[in-house]
C-alpha positions in Angstrom: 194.2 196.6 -122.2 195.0 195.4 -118.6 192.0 197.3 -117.3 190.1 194.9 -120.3 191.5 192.0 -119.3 190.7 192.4 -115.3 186.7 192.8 -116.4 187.4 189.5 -118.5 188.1 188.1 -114.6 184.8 187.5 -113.2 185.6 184.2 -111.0 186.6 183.8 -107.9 190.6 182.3 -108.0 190.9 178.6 -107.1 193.2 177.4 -104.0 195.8 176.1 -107.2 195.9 179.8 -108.0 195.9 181.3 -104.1 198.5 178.3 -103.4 201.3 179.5 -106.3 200.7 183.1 -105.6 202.0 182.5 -101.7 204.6 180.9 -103.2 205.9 183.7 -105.7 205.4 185.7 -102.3 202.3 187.4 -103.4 200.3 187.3 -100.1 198.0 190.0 -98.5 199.6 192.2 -96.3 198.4 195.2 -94.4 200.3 197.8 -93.1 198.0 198.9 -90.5 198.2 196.1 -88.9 202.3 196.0 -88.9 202.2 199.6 -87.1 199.9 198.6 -84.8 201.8 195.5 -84.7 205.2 196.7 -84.1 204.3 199.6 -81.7 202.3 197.8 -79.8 204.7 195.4 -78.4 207.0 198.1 -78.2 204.3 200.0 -75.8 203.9 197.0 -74.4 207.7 196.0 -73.6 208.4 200.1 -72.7 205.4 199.7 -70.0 206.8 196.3 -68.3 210.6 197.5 -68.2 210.4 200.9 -68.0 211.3 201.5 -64.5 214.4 198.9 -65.0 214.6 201.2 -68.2 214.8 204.3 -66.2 217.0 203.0 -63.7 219.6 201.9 -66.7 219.4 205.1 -68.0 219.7 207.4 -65.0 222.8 205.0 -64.0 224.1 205.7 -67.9 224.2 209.4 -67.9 225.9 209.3 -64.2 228.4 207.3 -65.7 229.1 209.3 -68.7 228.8 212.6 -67.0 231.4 211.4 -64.7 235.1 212.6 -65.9 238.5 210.7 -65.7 240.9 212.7 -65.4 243.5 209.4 -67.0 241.8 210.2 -70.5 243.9 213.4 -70.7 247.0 212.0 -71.0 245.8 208.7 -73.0 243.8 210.4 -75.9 244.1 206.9 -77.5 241.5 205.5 -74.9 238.9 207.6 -76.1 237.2 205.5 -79.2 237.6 202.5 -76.2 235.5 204.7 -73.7 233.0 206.2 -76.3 232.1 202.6 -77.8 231.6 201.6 -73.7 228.9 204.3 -73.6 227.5 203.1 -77.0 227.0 199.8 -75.4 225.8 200.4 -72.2 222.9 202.6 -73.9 222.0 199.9 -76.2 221.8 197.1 -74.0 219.1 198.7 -71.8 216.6 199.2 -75.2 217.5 195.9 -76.4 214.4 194.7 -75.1 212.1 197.0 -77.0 214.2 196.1 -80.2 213.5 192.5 -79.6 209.3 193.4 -79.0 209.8 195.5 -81.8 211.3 192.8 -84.0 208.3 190.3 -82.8 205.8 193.0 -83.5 207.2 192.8 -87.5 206.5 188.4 -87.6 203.3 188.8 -85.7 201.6 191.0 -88.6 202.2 188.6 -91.3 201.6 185.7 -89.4 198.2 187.0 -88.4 197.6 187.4 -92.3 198.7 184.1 -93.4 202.3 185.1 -94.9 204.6 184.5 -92.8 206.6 182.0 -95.4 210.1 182.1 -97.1 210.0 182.5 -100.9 213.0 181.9 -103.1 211.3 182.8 -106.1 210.7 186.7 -104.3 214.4 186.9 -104.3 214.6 186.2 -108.2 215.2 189.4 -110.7 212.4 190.3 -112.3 213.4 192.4 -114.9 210.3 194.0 -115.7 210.6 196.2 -113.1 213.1 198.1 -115.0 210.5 199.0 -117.4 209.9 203.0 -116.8 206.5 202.9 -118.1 205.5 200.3 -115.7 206.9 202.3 -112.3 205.1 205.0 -113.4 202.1 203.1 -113.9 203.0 201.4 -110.1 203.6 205.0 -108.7 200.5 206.7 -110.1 198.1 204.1 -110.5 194.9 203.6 -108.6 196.6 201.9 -106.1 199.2 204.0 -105.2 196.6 207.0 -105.0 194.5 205.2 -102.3 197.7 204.7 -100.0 198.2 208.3 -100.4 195.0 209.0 -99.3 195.4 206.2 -96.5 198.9 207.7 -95.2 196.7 211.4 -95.4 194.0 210.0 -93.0 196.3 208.0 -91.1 198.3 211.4 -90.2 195.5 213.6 -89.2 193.9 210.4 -86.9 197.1 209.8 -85.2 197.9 213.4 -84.8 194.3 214.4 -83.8 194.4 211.8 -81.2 197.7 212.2 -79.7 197.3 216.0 -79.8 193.6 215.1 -78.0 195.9 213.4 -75.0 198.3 216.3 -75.3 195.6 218.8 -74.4 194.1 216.9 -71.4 198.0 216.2 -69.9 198.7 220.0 -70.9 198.2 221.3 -67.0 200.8 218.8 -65.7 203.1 219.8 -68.2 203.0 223.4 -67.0 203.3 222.2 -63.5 206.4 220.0 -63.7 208.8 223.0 -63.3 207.4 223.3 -60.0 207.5 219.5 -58.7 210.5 217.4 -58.0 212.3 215.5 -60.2 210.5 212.6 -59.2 207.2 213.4 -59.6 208.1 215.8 -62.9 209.8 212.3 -64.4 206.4 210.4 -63.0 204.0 212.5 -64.9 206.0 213.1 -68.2 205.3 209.4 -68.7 202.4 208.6 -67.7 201.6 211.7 -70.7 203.7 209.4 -73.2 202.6 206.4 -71.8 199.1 207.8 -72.9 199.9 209.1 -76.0 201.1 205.5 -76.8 198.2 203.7 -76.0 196.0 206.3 -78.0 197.8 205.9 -81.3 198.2 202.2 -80.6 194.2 202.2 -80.2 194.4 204.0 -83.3 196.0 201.7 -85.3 193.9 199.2 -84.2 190.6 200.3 -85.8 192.3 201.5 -89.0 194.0 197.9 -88.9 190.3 196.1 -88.4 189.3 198.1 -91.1 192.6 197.7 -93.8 192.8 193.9 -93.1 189.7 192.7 -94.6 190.1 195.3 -97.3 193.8 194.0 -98.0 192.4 190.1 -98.5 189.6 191.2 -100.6 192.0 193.5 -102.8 194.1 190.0 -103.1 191.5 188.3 -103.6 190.2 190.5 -106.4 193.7 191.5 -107.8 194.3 187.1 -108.4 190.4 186.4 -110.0 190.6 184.4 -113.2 188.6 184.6 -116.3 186.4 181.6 -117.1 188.8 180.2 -119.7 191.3 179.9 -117.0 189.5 178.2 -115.0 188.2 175.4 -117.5 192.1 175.2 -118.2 193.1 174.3 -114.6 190.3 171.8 -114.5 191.7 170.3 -117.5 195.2 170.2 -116.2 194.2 169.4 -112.7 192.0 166.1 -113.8 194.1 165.4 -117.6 192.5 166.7 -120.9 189.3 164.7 -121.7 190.3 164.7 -125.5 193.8 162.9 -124.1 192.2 160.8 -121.9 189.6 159.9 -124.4 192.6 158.9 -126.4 194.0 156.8 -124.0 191.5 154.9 -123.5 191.2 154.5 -127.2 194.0 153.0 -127.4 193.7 150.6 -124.8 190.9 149.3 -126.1 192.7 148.7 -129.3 195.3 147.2 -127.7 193.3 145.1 -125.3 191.4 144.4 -128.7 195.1 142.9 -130.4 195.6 141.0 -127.4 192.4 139.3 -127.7 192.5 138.7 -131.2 195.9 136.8 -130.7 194.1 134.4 -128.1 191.4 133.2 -130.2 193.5 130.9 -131.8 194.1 129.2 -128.7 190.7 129.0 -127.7 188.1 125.3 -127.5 185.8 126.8 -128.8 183.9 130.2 -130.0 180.0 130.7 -128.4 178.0 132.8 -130.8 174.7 134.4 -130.4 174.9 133.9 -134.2 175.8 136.9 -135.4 175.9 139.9 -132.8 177.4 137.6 -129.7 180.8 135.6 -129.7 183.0 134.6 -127.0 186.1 132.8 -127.3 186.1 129.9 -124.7 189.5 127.8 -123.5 190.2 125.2 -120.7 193.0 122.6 -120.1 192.0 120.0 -118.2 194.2 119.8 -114.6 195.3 123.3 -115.4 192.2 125.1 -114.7 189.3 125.3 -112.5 187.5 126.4 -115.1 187.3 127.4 -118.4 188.4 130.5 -119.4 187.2 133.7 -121.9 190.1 134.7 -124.2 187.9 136.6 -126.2 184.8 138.2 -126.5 182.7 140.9 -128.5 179.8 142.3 -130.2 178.9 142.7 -133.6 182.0 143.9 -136.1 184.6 143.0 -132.9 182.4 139.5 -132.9 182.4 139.3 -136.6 186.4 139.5 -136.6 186.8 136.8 -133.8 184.7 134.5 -135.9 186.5 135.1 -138.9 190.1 134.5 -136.9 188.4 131.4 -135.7 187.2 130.0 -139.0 190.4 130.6 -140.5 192.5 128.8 -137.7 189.7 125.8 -137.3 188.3 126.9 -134.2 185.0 125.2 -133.7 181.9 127.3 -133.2 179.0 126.5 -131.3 175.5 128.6 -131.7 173.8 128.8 -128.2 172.7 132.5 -128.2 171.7 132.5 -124.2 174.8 130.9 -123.0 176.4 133.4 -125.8 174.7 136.7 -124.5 175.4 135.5 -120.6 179.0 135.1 -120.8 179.1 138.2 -122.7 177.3 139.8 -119.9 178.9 138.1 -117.0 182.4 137.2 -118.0 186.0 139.4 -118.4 188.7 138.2 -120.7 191.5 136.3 -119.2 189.1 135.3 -116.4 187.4 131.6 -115.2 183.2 132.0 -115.9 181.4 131.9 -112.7 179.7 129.0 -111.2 176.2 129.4 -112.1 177.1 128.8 -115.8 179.6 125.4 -115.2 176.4 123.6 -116.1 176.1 125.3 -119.5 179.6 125.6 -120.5 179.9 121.6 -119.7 177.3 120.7 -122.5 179.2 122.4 -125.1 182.4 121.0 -123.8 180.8 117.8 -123.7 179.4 118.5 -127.1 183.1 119.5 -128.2 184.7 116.3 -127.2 182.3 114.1 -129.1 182.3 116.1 -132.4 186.3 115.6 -131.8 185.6 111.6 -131.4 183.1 111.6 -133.9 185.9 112.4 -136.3 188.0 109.7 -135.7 184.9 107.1 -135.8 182.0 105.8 -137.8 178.3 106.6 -136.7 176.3 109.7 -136.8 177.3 113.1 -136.2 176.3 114.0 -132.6 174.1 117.0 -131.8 174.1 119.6 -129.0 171.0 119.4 -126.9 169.2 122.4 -126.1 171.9 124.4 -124.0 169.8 125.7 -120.9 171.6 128.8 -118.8 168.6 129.2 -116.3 168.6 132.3 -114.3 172.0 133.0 -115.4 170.9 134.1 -118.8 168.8 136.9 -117.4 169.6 140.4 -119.0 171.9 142.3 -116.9 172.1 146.0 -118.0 174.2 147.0 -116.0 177.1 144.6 -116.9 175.9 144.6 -120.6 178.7 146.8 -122.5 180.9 146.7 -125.1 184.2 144.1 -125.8 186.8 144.1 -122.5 
């Protein structure tokens, strides 16, 4: 079933997926690069203090070849004299613990994981499972880093046993030379014995890291559900979203439908067009749209106008123009003042005319000009 599921994974993993796997503490690692790593500044710190080295350590065995004849009678000074030794022994090779130590961050950091993971640290009882350590100890990985530990083995013991054989003369020499020279020539055989393993390392390292990232890589792929998953968690689910929006149109809707009461007048196209028009005199720059919509949205903002007395005036240009051009709760622009005035003007005498004798007045020929040009690209549904 797993082996199902990782065919199932054919895409590459996103950064969201890379990101959380650092974080669990799932980053590549390559252990060819830590040895070569870790004995390399250890070569490299053995080469730059090694006489100081040597001098510390001929100077330490003097010393604790040397005997006191005081510890005889005081047996209770030897634990004080022994732990003396200890420490003058391990202060000289604190160094090449130290290069050592910096070898181990070097590695990782080189590979992009040098970071602190709390949720590493956490128990993760399915480890406990007995079926899946012997899956982890005889899987397909675990095979290839026997076969890796096999052929690092016989590289590094080919090639140090290669230096070996070329220093093998000096060695059979030394028990002729002097101390010195004997001392002299032993490391300069270590010394390249060290270098050949570190250079080693270094090409099975060039090789193992890029193979280590692509394993990671591979081992963290998704499957193309996953991915359409994240998208939709990363940018919101379009069905939620398309329900938001839903109902803020419904509410922007209510909200509108509550202003045309207030509104001077209602614009209609007759029948597809209406926009709900207000203005207070000394209040406003201009009038206002309250309300506006298209067929059944204009349809109900008629009917809420009819039934509060709202007086409607047909002038289908002017009506399809500040459809077009206007937003609820905002002043129309300038180009239409000229428009919007004749039906104000045309509201105010009806308004008069009600109060008076004479004949009814009628609304001239409302003329938008350029204004009433069709605009697709504002032309939409109601705000």
């Amino acid at each position: 079933m797993a082996s199902e599921d990782q065919e199932d994974k054919t895409e590459l993993p996103s950064e969201k997926r890379l990101r959380e796997a650092r974080e669990k503490g799932d980053s590549p690692r390559s252990r060819e690069l830590a040895n070569v790593a870790v004995l390399g500044c250890a070569t490299l710190a053995l080469a730059v203090s090694g006489p100081q080295l040597g001098a510390s350590a001929q100077g330490w065995l003097a010393g604790a070849l040397q005997f006191e004849p005081a510890l005889l009678g005081q047996p209770d000074r030897l634990p004080i004299h022994a732990a003396k030794l200890m420490g003058g022994l391990v202060l000289p090779v604190l160094p090449l613990l130290a290069a050592a130590l910096l070898g181990c961050f070097l590695a990782p950091a080189a590979m992009g994981s040098l970071r602190f993971s709390g949720q590493a640290l956490k128990a993760d009882l399915t480890r406990l499972n007995p079926l899946t350590g012997f899956g982890r100890m005889y899987g397909k990985e675990s095979l290839a880093e026997f076969l890796r530990s096999i052929l690092r083995l016989l590289l590094i013991g080919g090639i140090a046993g290669l230096v070996l054989r070329g220093t093998f003369e000096s060695f059979v020499a030394m028990p002729g030379q002097s101390l010195e020279v004997a001392v002299a020539g032993g490391m300069d055989a270590v010394f390249g014995v060290f270098y050949a393993v570190v250079g080693a390392l270094a090409a099975l390292a060039l090789i193992d890291v890029p193979y280590q990232r692509w394993a990671w890589r591979n081992k963290l792929k998704m499957t193309k559900q996953e991915l359409r998953d994240e998208a939709k968690e990363a940018e919101g689910n379009p069905e939620i979203k398309a329900r938001a929006r839903q109902v803020a149109r419904q509410m922007a809707n209510q909200r509108m439908m509550e202003a045309v009461p207030t509104a001077d007048v209602i614009v209609t196209n007759p029948t597809h067009y209406a926009v709900a028009l207000k203005y207070e005199a000394g209040k406003m720059r201009a009038p206002k749209v309250v309300a506006k919509g298209v067929d059944e949205l204009a349809l109900r903002i008629r009917e809420i106008g009819d039934a509060h007395r709202v007086m409607r005036v047909e002038a289908p240009p002017l009506a399809r123009a500040l459809y077009r051009q206007c937003k609820v709760d905002q002043e129309i622009p300038s180009q239409l003042y000229a428009a919007v005035a004749q039906v104000l003007t045309y509201l105010y005498q009806i308004r008069r005319w009600k109060h008076a004798d004479g004949p009814m007045p009628q609304l001239v020929q409302v003329d938008v000009g350029a204004a009433g040009a069709p605009d697709a690209a504002n032309d939409g549904g109601a705000a």
